[in-house]
Structures are given as C-alpha cells and as structure tokens.
Amino acid sequence: VTRAERAVLAVLADERGFLSAQQIHSLLLARGDRVGLTSVYRAVQSLVAARVVDVHRTSGGEATYRRCGSESHHHHLVCRLCGRTVEIAAPGVERWVTSVTRDHGFRSATHTLEITGVCDRCTSADGNEISA
Amino acid sequence: VTRAERAVLAVLADERGFLSAQQIHSLLLARGDRVGLTSVYRAVQSLVAARVVDVHRTSGGEATYRRCGSESHHHHLVCRLCGRTVEIAAPGVERWVTSVTRDHGFRSATHTLEITGVCDRCTSADGNEISA
DNA sequence: ATCGTTGCAAATGTTTTGCATGTCA
DNA sequence: TGACATGCAAAACATTTGCAACGAT
C-alpha cells in the first residue's frame, strides 16, 4: 500500500462520481498532497487490479474512476447522458459465462459486460443533451 | 456523402463486429481503396453524428465502430494468445439485460459483453505465454 | 545496502487539426 | 471559380515507461 494509493483513495472517498486521473491529481494538489501525475496513474492501476476501484470509459475516451461499492465482481449500468451508474450483480451471467467458456475449451477466462442506456431522470428531463 | 464515407460503409457492411478506425483503414487498403487515415476518422465521425454507425469504446480506450441495425446480436469468445474467435449466442443474457435495465428505469439500452481466455489449442501448445 | 516508490522527461498510441492540394459541378 | 473533400505532417491528448534519485527497513 503506497502513499499515492492512500492519497487517491482519500480523494475518491470524498467524491461519489467518477473522476479522471487528471481530476484526481488536481484535487490532490488542491488538498496540498504533493503526488505526481505518474503516481496517480500507477495508483489507480493497482487499485483497479485490486478491485477496490471501478473504471468507466467516458465517451470522450478518458478513463474515470470511483470507489467500488463492493469488491466482488459486478457490472455497470451507465446512463450515457448524465453518467449515473448502478452497480449490478449478475450471478446467472457469471454461471453462463463459466459454462460456455468451458464448453469451448477455453481457460483462464475473464469477461466484461457493460450496459449503457438513458436513465429515468434523463428520459423525463427532455431535450437534455450531452454538452461535454 | 463523401467518397471516404462510402468506402467506410462498404467495409462495415462486410464486417459484423466492431472495427477500430485503424482496422477500417487497413481493410480499405487491402481492398485497393486509397483512402487516408485522416479521412477514415472524419468519415466515422460524421457517420456517427448521422446515427448510421454505432461507437463502442474498448477497455483499451480505442473507439470501435459498426453499422447500426446490423444487430445480429451475438458475443465473442476471444483467445488472447492466438486471437481465435468463437461467436456465441446468449438469449438468456439478452433477457436478463433487458429486464435488469427496465427494472432500473433505463431506456434505449445497449450492451457489450466480451469474454477473453486461452483456447484449447494454445493451452496444449505448451510454453506459450502472454507476451503483451 | 537493498528494495520498492517516486516523479520528471520522454516515448507511445489514438485522434484531431492546419494547411496546401485536388476535384467536381 | 467556389465550395468542399482529401491527405500529409504536426499537434493535442491521455497514458505508459525509462531512469535516476529517494526513503524506509
């Protein structure tokens, strides 16, 4: 557990949305933590590997991060207008993936499943478009 | 409707998966179409704006594209060593996605599911390790 | 002394933009 | 001619890596 990882977690603990590495870095500097951008990138990498942090790719292509609600395997339902995210457990999907993978002779399989749509708030708030 | 747009659509018409801009460009060259990479980028941009093409961001951060409506919806099981790909139909997963999406009030949902592993050939061809 | 962490600078890879040229009505 | 499409080269952008210096055990 490195200093940079602790600092990144401290920032993510305060924020409930997704933050990009650069935003995390700016907030760290604002707090007075002197951590390099490189270390922020390295920290989020290992936090993601440790399943402590979730990644989400914005439509602009940058990776954004937030603290996981749970450390077990789960998937995301993401609103493509406002970015609101719901964590979803999918035991049935996990079982299906495991069996179909084995049926085809594959080993060491991993999977990613992401669902994007428009959430109820954005559906009713009509005319709202992505601005950024 | 520009020449580049027509060329990109022609490539996407043949492929049912998602292709990156660079893959589209390579396929165009292979076909004999002389189109610059820049024009491919500009073409997919306007095709996306026109809602003729769907975008998907890979976990690696690159944008991939496919023709809209060509939703012969299936998923891929990809060997991360040799690249061999098996197409998989997953009606159960589709149903689950639909219901969980609706339960959370989301509309216009799309999903991507990717499974990667090591296929039987690569497992038996011993000594092969992930190099990248 | 050793080993892991740090951060600068430089490299990488994707995508965008400036600009001069080509093309077609 | 005029407006637009093209493509090269260079820029912009997020991210990764090389490497030398640092700190703790």
mmCIF file of C-alpha atoms (C1' of nucleotides) in Angstrom:
data_model
loop_
_atom_site.group_PDB
_atom_site.id
_atom_site.type_symbol
_atom_site.label_atom_id
_atom_site.label_comp_id
_atom_site.label_asym_id
_atom_site.label_seq_id
_atom_site.Cartn_x
_atom_site.Cartn_y
_atom_site.Cartn_z
ATOM 1 C CA VAL A 1 0.000 0.000 0.000
ATOM 2 C CA THR A 2 1.801 3.076 -1.233
ATOM 3 C CA ARG A 3 1.469 6.737 -0.308
ATOM 4 C CA ALA A 4 -0.001 7.543 -3.714
ATOM 5 C CA GLU A 5 -2.638 4.828 -3.355
ATOM 6 C CA ARG A 6 -3.655 6.173 0.034
ATOM 7 C CA ALA A 7 -3.884 9.697 -1.340
ATOM 8 C CA VAL A 8 -6.004 8.610 -4.307
ATOM 9 C CA LEU A 9 -8.347 6.659 -2.052
ATOM 10 C CA ALA A 10 -8.705 9.692 0.195
ATOM 11 C CA VAL A 11 -9.842 11.788 -2.744
ATOM 12 C CA LEU A 12 -12.203 9.110 -4.033
ATOM 13 C CA ALA A 13 -13.698 8.733 -0.560
ATOM 14 C CA ASP A 14 -14.960 12.304 -0.749
ATOM 15 C CA GLU A 15 -16.360 12.140 -4.257
ATOM 16 C CA ARG A 16 -19.257 9.953 -5.274
ATOM 17 C CA GLY A 17 -18.969 10.397 -9.022
ATOM 18 C CA PHE A 18 -16.339 9.144 -11.413
ATOM 19 C CA LEU A 19 -13.107 11.140 -11.620
ATOM 20 C CA SER A 20 -10.411 11.061 -14.263
ATOM 21 C CA ALA A 21 -6.784 10.559 -13.281
ATOM 22 C CA GLN A 22 -6.106 14.193 -14.050
ATOM 23 C CA GLN A 23 -9.006 15.379 -11.914
ATOM 24 C CA ILE A 24 -7.782 13.220 -9.049
ATOM 25 C CA HIS A 25 -4.373 14.752 -9.489
ATOM 26 C CA SER A 26 -5.737 18.311 -9.412
ATOM 27 C CA LEU A 27 -7.753 17.592 -6.276
ATOM 28 C CA LEU A 28 -4.673 16.136 -4.614
ATOM 29 C CA LEU A 29 -2.691 19.272 -5.356
ATOM 30 C CA ALA A 30 -5.576 21.413 -4.079
ATOM 31 C CA ARG A 31 -5.502 19.438 -0.827
ATOM 32 C CA GLY A 32 -1.789 20.024 -0.510
ATOM 33 C CA ASP A 33 -0.778 16.430 -1.236
ATOM 34 C CA ARG A 34 2.244 16.561 -3.466
ATOM 35 C CA VAL A 35 1.826 13.485 -5.654
ATOM 36 C CA GLY A 36 2.930 13.278 -9.269
ATOM 37 C CA LEU A 37 0.536 12.552 -12.080
ATOM 38 C CA THR A 38 2.511 9.433 -12.878
ATOM 39 C CA SER A 39 1.950 8.078 -9.411
ATOM 40 C CA VAL A 40 -1.758 8.779 -9.678
ATOM 41 C CA TYR A 41 -1.873 6.691 -12.837
ATOM 42 C CA ARG A 42 0.085 3.926 -11.165
ATOM 43 C CA ALA A 43 -2.128 4.077 -8.093
ATOM 44 C CA VAL A 44 -5.425 3.795 -9.962
ATOM 45 C CA GLN A 45 -3.980 0.917 -11.975
ATOM 46 C CA SER A 46 -3.246 -1.140 -8.920
ATOM 47 C CA LEU A 47 -6.460 -0.120 -7.156
ATOM 48 C CA VAL A 48 -8.390 -1.317 -10.186
ATOM 49 C CA ALA A 49 -6.430 -4.560 -10.218
ATOM 50 C CA ALA A 50 -7.249 -4.985 -6.540
ATOM 51 C CA ARG A 51 -10.939 -4.382 -7.347
ATOM 52 C CA VAL A 52 -11.073 -1.508 -4.882
ATOM 53 C CA VAL A 53 -11.876 0.970 -7.629
ATOM 54 C CA ASP A 54 -14.122 0.816 -10.692
ATOM 55 C CA VAL A 55 -13.169 2.105 -14.120
ATOM 56 C CA HIS A 56 -15.504 3.634 -16.614
ATOM 57 C CA ARG A 57 -14.579 4.959 -20.051
ATOM 58 C CA THR A 58 -16.278 8.202 -20.961
ATOM 59 C CA SER A 59 -17.493 8.749 -24.498
ATOM 60 C CA GLY A 60 -14.553 11.133 -24.850
ATOM 61 C CA GLY A 61 -12.236 8.185 -24.305
ATOM 62 C CA GLU A 62 -10.757 9.014 -20.943
ATOM 63 C CA ALA A 63 -10.789 6.555 -18.093
ATOM 64 C CA THR A 64 -12.605 7.632 -14.955
ATOM 65 C CA TYR A 65 -12.505 6.027 -11.540
ATOM 66 C CA ARG A 66 -14.565 5.731 -8.411
ATOM 67 C CA ARG A 67 -14.521 3.707 -5.254
ATOM 68 C CA CYS A 68 -16.364 0.380 -5.623
ATOM 69 C CA GLY A 69 -19.448 -0.268 -3.561
ATOM 70 C CA SER A 70 -18.370 -3.847 -3.268
ATOM 71 C CA GLU A 71 -15.203 -5.663 -4.054
ATOM 72 C CA SER A 72 -16.873 -8.656 -5.598
ATOM 73 C CA HIS A 73 -17.312 -8.981 -9.309
ATOM 74 C CA HIS A 74 -20.108 -6.851 -10.647
ATOM 75 C CA HIS A 75 -21.192 -4.964 -13.722
ATOM 76 C CA HIS A 76 -22.395 -1.469 -14.503
ATOM 77 C CA LEU A 77 -25.486 0.081 -15.901
ATOM 78 C CA VAL A 78 -24.418 3.543 -17.059
ATOM 79 C CA CYS A 79 -26.571 6.437 -18.199
ATOM 80 C CA ARG A 80 -24.964 7.792 -21.333
ATOM 81 C CA LEU A 81 -26.370 11.274 -20.769
ATOM 82 C CA CYS A 82 -25.658 12.054 -17.128
ATOM 83 C CA GLY A 83 -23.186 9.298 -16.289
ATOM 84 C CA ARG A 84 -25.255 7.976 -13.396
ATOM 85 C CA THR A 85 -24.160 4.451 -12.615
ATOM 86 C CA VAL A 86 -25.789 1.483 -10.968
ATOM 87 C CA GLU A 87 -23.739 -1.491 -9.844
ATOM 88 C CA ILE A 88 -25.315 -4.786 -10.743
ATOM 89 C CA ALA A 89 -24.662 -8.293 -9.567
ATOM 90 C CA ALA A 90 -25.297 -10.960 -12.169
ATOM 91 C CA PRO A 91 -24.799 -14.439 -10.777
ATOM 92 C CA GLY A 92 -26.718 -16.014 -13.647
ATOM 93 C CA VAL A 93 -24.496 -14.340 -16.215
ATOM 94 C CA GLU A 94 -21.384 -15.423 -14.343
ATOM 95 C CA ARG A 95 -22.539 -19.036 -14.392
ATOM 96 C CA TRP A 96 -23.413 -18.835 -18.075
ATOM 97 C CA VAL A 97 -20.024 -17.349 -18.930
ATOM 98 C CA THR A 98 -18.239 -20.063 -16.983
ATOM 99 C CA SER A 99 -20.090 -22.888 -18.678
ATOM 100 C CA VAL A 100 -19.957 -21.539 -22.225
ATOM 101 C CA THR A 101 -16.267 -20.847 -21.806
ATOM 102 C CA ARG A 102 -15.567 -24.365 -20.613
ATOM 103 C CA ASP A 103 -17.750 -25.848 -23.375
ATOM 104 C CA HIS A 104 -15.459 -24.276 -25.951
ATOM 105 C CA GLY A 105 -12.288 -25.437 -24.262
ATOM 106 C CA PHE A 106 -11.157 -22.017 -23.084
ATOM 107 C CA ARG A 107 -9.226 -21.478 -19.853
ATOM 108 C CA SER A 108 -8.355 -18.509 -17.682
ATOM 109 C CA ALA A 109 -11.300 -16.586 -18.993
ATOM 110 C CA THR A 110 -12.321 -13.144 -17.904
ATOM 111 C CA HIS A 111 -15.231 -11.117 -19.126
ATOM 112 C CA THR A 112 -16.566 -7.601 -19.217
ATOM 113 C CA LEU A 113 -20.189 -6.662 -19.525
ATOM 114 C CA GLU A 114 -21.312 -3.079 -19.689
ATOM 115 C CA ILE A 115 -24.804 -1.779 -20.256
ATOM 116 C CA THR A 116 -25.431 1.780 -21.320
ATOM 117 C CA GLY A 117 -28.771 3.485 -21.719
ATOM 118 C CA VAL A 118 -30.682 6.572 -20.721
ATOM 119 C CA CYS A 119 -31.840 6.713 -17.122
ATOM 120 C CA ASP A 120 -35.316 7.697 -15.981
ATOM 121 C CA ARG A 121 -34.271 11.183 -14.847
ATOM 122 C CA CYS A 122 -32.752 11.966 -18.239
ATOM 123 C CA THR A 123 -35.701 10.460 -20.069
ATOM 124 C CA SER A 124 -38.109 12.827 -18.302
ATOM 125 C CA ALA A 125 -35.782 15.839 -18.397
ATOM 126 C CA ASP A 126 -36.436 16.050 -22.118
ATOM 127 C CA GLY A 127 -34.100 17.799 -24.522
ATOM 128 C CA ASN A 128 -31.072 17.444 -22.288
ATOM 129 C CA GLU A 129 -28.115 16.645 -24.458
ATOM 130 C CA ILE A 130 -24.515 15.802 -23.778
ATOM 131 C CA SER A 131 -22.569 19.037 -23.655
ATOM 132 C CA ALA A 132 -19.116 17.740 -22.757
ATOM 133 C CA VAL B 1 -21.976 11.855 -48.845
ATOM 134 C CA THR B 2 -18.246 11.698 -49.434
ATOM 135 C CA ARG B 3 -16.082 9.047 -51.053
ATOM 136 C CA ALA B 4 -14.484 8.214 -47.700
ATOM 137 C CA GLU B 5 -17.872 7.722 -46.073
ATOM 138 C CA ARG B 6 -18.950 5.389 -48.841
ATOM 139 C CA ALA B 7 -15.733 3.407 -48.520
ATOM 140 C CA VAL B 8 -16.055 3.091 -44.748
ATOM 141 C CA LEU B 9 -19.647 1.932 -45.047
ATOM 142 C CA ALA B 10 -18.609 -0.651 -47.606
ATOM 143 C CA VAL B 11 -16.105 -2.114 -45.168
ATOM 144 C CA LEU B 12 -18.552 -2.062 -42.282
ATOM 145 C CA ALA B 13 -21.149 -3.767 -44.447
ATOM 146 C CA ASP B 14 -18.910 -6.816 -44.732
ATOM 147 C CA GLU B 15 -17.927 -6.997 -41.077
ATOM 148 C CA ARG B 16 -20.409 -7.629 -38.334
ATOM 149 C CA GLY B 17 -18.152 -6.913 -35.393
ATOM 150 C CA PHE B 18 -16.783 -3.627 -34.164
ATOM 151 C CA LEU B 19 -13.754 -2.256 -36.005
ATOM 152 C CA SER B 20 -11.351 0.448 -34.975
ATOM 153 C CA ALA B 21 -10.582 3.317 -37.312
ATOM 154 C CA GLN B 22 -7.170 1.845 -37.965
ATOM 155 C CA GLN B 23 -8.610 -1.579 -38.778
ATOM 156 C CA ILE B 24 -11.068 0.015 -41.168
ATOM 157 C CA HIS B 25 -8.188 1.844 -42.785
ATOM 158 C CA SER B 26 -6.150 -1.358 -43.199
ATOM 159 C CA LEU B 27 -9.103 -3.186 -44.729
ATOM 160 C CA LEU B 28 -9.640 -0.326 -47.152
ATOM 161 C CA LEU B 29 -6.032 -0.513 -48.286
ATOM 162 C CA ALA B 30 -6.323 -4.285 -48.627
ATOM 163 C CA ARG B 31 -9.349 -3.788 -50.877
ATOM 164 C CA GLY B 32 -7.432 -1.342 -53.005
ATOM 165 C CA ASP B 33 -9.343 1.735 -51.857
ATOM 166 C CA ARG B 34 -6.841 4.514 -51.407
ATOM 167 C CA VAL B 35 -8.245 6.495 -48.503
ATOM 168 C CA GLY B 36 -6.161 8.279 -45.916
ATOM 169 C CA LEU B 37 -6.407 7.509 -42.220
ATOM 170 C CA THR B 38 -7.481 11.095 -41.607
ATOM 171 C CA SER B 39 -10.426 10.692 -43.935
ATOM 172 C CA VAL B 40 -11.431 7.473 -42.198
ATOM 173 C CA TYR B 41 -11.540 9.351 -38.903
ATOM 174 C CA ARG B 42 -13.547 12.150 -40.461
ATOM 175 C CA ALA B 43 -15.899 9.658 -42.098
ATOM 176 C CA VAL B 44 -16.693 7.711 -38.940
ATOM 177 C CA GLN B 45 -17.234 10.999 -37.123
ATOM 178 C CA SER B 46 -19.921 12.123 -39.488
ATOM 179 C CA LEU B 47 -21.444 8.656 -39.778
ATOM 180 C CA VAL B 48 -21.763 8.551 -36.001
ATOM 181 C CA ALA B 49 -23.273 12.044 -35.983
ATOM 182 C CA ALA B 50 -25.736 10.861 -38.606
ATOM 183 C CA ARG B 51 -26.559 7.847 -36.413
ATOM 184 C CA VAL B 52 -25.649 5.477 -39.222
ATOM 185 C CA VAL B 53 -22.857 3.908 -37.201
ATOM 186 C CA ASP B 54 -22.515 2.871 -33.541
ATOM 187 C CA VAL B 55 -19.454 3.599 -31.440
ATOM 188 C CA HIS B 56 -18.064 1.404 -28.728
ATOM 189 C CA ARG B 57 -15.038 2.170 -26.578
ATOM 190 C CA THR B 58 -12.819 -0.821 -25.880
ATOM 191 C CA SER B 59 -11.284 -1.241 -22.455
ATOM 192 C CA GLY B 60 -8.025 -0.206 -24.088
ATOM 193 C CA GLY B 61 -9.579 3.150 -24.842
ATOM 194 C CA GLU B 62 -9.853 2.993 -28.588
ATOM 195 C CA ALA B 63 -13.102 3.732 -30.350
ATOM 196 C CA THR B 64 -14.594 0.962 -32.467
ATOM 197 C CA TYR B 65 -17.425 1.222 -34.939
ATOM 198 C CA ARG B 66 -20.092 -0.908 -36.513
ATOM 199 C CA ARG B 67 -23.036 -0.374 -38.762
ATOM 200 C CA CYS B 68 -26.232 0.390 -36.850
ATOM 201 C CA GLY B 69 -29.068 -2.063 -37.088
ATOM 202 C CA SER B 70 -26.720 -4.850 -38.080
ATOM 203 C CA GLU B 71 -27.637 -6.160 -34.683
ATOM 204 C CA SER B 72 -27.326 -9.835 -35.415
ATOM 205 C CA HIS B 73 -26.734 -9.769 -31.726
ATOM 206 C CA HIS B 74 -24.090 -12.153 -30.587
ATOM 207 C CA HIS B 75 -20.971 -12.041 -28.480
ATOM 208 C CA HIS B 76 -17.414 -13.161 -28.913
ATOM 209 C CA LEU B 77 -15.176 -15.512 -27.053
ATOM 210 C CA VAL B 78 -11.659 -14.447 -27.962
ATOM 211 C CA CYS B 79 -8.394 -16.292 -27.367
ATOM 212 C CA ARG B 80 -5.945 -13.772 -26.035
ATOM 213 C CA LEU B 81 -2.974 -15.702 -27.362
ATOM 214 C CA CYS B 82 -3.875 -16.580 -30.941
ATOM 215 C CA GLY B 83 -6.867 -14.305 -31.466
ATOM 216 C CA ARG B 84 -9.180 -17.153 -32.434
ATOM 217 C CA THR B 85 -12.773 -16.066 -32.045
ATOM 218 C CA VAL B 86 -15.948 -18.011 -31.441
ATOM 219 C CA GLU B 87 -19.325 -16.397 -31.940
ATOM 220 C CA ILE B 88 -21.778 -17.053 -29.182
ATOM 221 C CA ALA B 89 -25.488 -16.539 -28.945
ATOM 222 C CA ALA B 90 -26.737 -15.721 -25.478
ATOM 223 C CA PRO B 91 -30.500 -15.465 -25.352
ATOM 224 C CA GLY B 92 -30.531 -15.843 -21.576
ATOM 225 C CA VAL B 93 -28.140 -12.981 -21.140
ATOM 226 C CA GLU B 94 -30.147 -10.810 -23.515
ATOM 227 C CA ARG B 95 -33.289 -11.436 -21.497
ATOM 228 C CA TRP B 96 -31.518 -10.701 -18.242
ATOM 229 C CA VAL B 97 -30.089 -7.460 -19.591
ATOM 230 C CA THR B 98 -33.496 -6.348 -20.807
ATOM 231 C CA SER B 99 -35.181 -6.990 -17.501
ATOM 232 C CA VAL B 100 -32.481 -5.530 -15.260
ATOM 233 C CA THR B 101 -32.364 -2.447 -17.461
ATOM 234 C CA ARG B 102 -36.095 -1.938 -17.264
ATOM 235 C CA ASP B 103 -36.102 -2.561 -13.521
ATOM 236 C CA HIS B 104 -33.791 0.410 -13.093
ATOM 237 C CA GLY B 105 -35.806 2.705 -15.348
ATOM 238 C CA PHE B 106 -33.274 2.840 -18.169
ATOM 239 C CA ARG B 107 -34.278 3.167 -21.822
ATOM 240 C CA SER B 108 -32.541 2.725 -25.161
ATOM 241 C CA ALA B 109 -30.063 0.374 -23.607
ATOM 242 C CA THR B 110 -27.310 -1.392 -25.451
ATOM 243 C CA HIS B 111 -24.758 -3.729 -24.005
ATOM 244 C CA THR B 112 -21.425 -5.245 -24.767
ATOM 245 C CA LEU B 113 -20.123 -8.495 -23.404
ATOM 246 C CA GLU B 114 -16.635 -9.678 -24.170
ATOM 247 C CA ILE B 115 -15.057 -12.877 -22.941
ATOM 248 C CA THR B 116 -11.357 -13.480 -23.323
ATOM 249 C CA GLY B 117 -9.417 -16.547 -22.355
ATOM 250 C CA VAL B 118 -6.921 -19.068 -23.659
ATOM 251 C CA CYS B 119 -8.252 -21.567 -26.171
ATOM 252 C CA ASP B 120 -7.614 -25.331 -26.109
ATOM 253 C CA ARG B 121 -5.054 -25.217 -28.934
ATOM 254 C CA CYS B 122 -2.994 -22.621 -27.119
ATOM 255 C CA THR B 123 -3.358 -24.418 -23.810
ATOM 256 C CA SER B 124 -1.921 -27.628 -25.295
ATOM 257 C CA ALA B 125 0.737 -25.812 -27.326
ATOM 258 C CA ASP B 126 2.650 -25.602 -24.101
ATOM 259 C CA GLY B 127 5.096 -22.882 -23.208
ATOM 260 C CA ASN B 128 3.095 -20.199 -24.903
ATOM 261 C CA GLU B 129 2.818 -17.323 -22.512
ATOM 262 C CA ILE B 130 1.221 -13.957 -22.690
ATOM 263 C CA SER B 131 3.844 -11.650 -24.067
ATOM 264 C CA ALA B 132 1.851 -8.446 -24.175
ATOM 265 C "C1'" DA C 1 22.847 -1.982 1.074
ATOM 266 C "C1'" DT C 2 18.508 -3.206 -0.747
ATOM 267 C "C1'" DC C 3 14.232 -2.921 -2.494
ATOM 268 C "C1'" DG C 4 10.187 -0.588 -3.595
ATOM 269 C "C1'" DT C 5 8.215 4.192 -4.538
ATOM 270 C "C1'" DT C 6 8.518 8.413 -6.648
ATOM 271 C "C1'" DG C 7 8.398 11.854 -10.429
ATOM 272 C "C1'" DC C 8 10.407 14.009 -14.259
ATOM 273 C "C1'" DA C 9 11.038 13.591 -19.064
ATOM 274 C "C1'" DA C 10 10.472 11.130 -22.989
ATOM 275 C "C1'" DA C 11 8.021 7.668 -25.599
ATOM 276 C "C1'" DT C 12 3.664 5.629 -27.141
ATOM 277 C "C1'" DG C 13 -0.732 5.352 -29.308
ATOM 278 C "C1'" DT C 14 -5.011 7.363 -30.735
ATOM 279 C "C1'" DT C 15 -7.392 11.042 -32.533
ATOM 280 C "C1'" DT C 16 -7.668 15.919 -34.236
ATOM 281 C "C1'" DT C 17 -6.222 19.981 -36.804
ATOM 282 C "C1'" DG C 18 -3.582 23.219 -40.078
ATOM 283 C "C1'" DC C 19 -2.864 23.782 -44.459
ATOM 284 C "C1'" DA C 20 -1.867 23.168 -49.197
ATOM 285 C "C1'" DT C 21 -3.655 20.495 -52.963
ATOM 286 C "C1'" DG C 22 -7.108 18.120 -55.742
ATOM 287 C "C1'" DT C 23 -11.746 17.539 -57.610
ATOM 288 C "C1'" DC C 24 -16.183 18.256 -59.343
ATOM 289 C "C1'" DA C 25 -20.151 20.945 -60.559
ATOM 290 C "C1'" DT D 1 -14.449 29.748 -59.823
ATOM 291 C "C1'" DG D 2 -16.040 28.303 -55.470
ATOM 292 C "C1'" DA D 3 -17.043 25.157 -52.142
ATOM 293 C "C1'" DC D 4 -15.840 21.131 -50.367
ATOM 294 C "C1'" DA D 5 -13.089 16.682 -49.802
ATOM 295 C "C1'" DT D 6 -8.536 14.915 -49.263
ATOM 296 C "C1'" DG D 7 -4.117 13.647 -47.024
ATOM 297 C "C1'" DC D 8 0.251 14.657 -45.171
ATOM 298 C "C1'" DA D 9 2.546 16.381 -41.264
ATOM 299 C "C1'" DA D 10 2.277 18.202 -36.961
ATOM 300 C "C1'" DA D 11 -0.350 18.977 -32.851
ATOM 301 C "C1'" DA D 12 -3.118 17.624 -28.990
ATOM 302 C "C1'" DC D 13 -4.469 14.392 -25.821
ATOM 303 C "C1'" DA D 14 -4.369 10.520 -22.339
ATOM 304 C "C1'" DT D 15 -1.441 7.183 -20.773
ATOM 305 C "C1'" DT D 16 2.912 4.378 -20.116
ATOM 306 C "C1'" DT D 17 7.744 3.655 -19.484
ATOM 307 C "C1'" DG D 18 12.920 4.612 -18.678
ATOM 308 C "C1'" DC D 19 15.584 6.004 -15.332
ATOM 309 C "C1'" DA D 20 17.866 8.263 -11.703
ATOM 310 C "C1'" DA D 21 17.063 9.765 -7.081
ATOM 311 C "C1'" DC D 22 14.872 8.969 -2.733
ATOM 312 C "C1'" DG D 23 13.249 6.664 1.677
ATOM 313 C "C1'" DA D 24 12.402 3.065 4.752
ATOM 314 C "C1'" DT D 25 13.699 -1.325 6.581
#
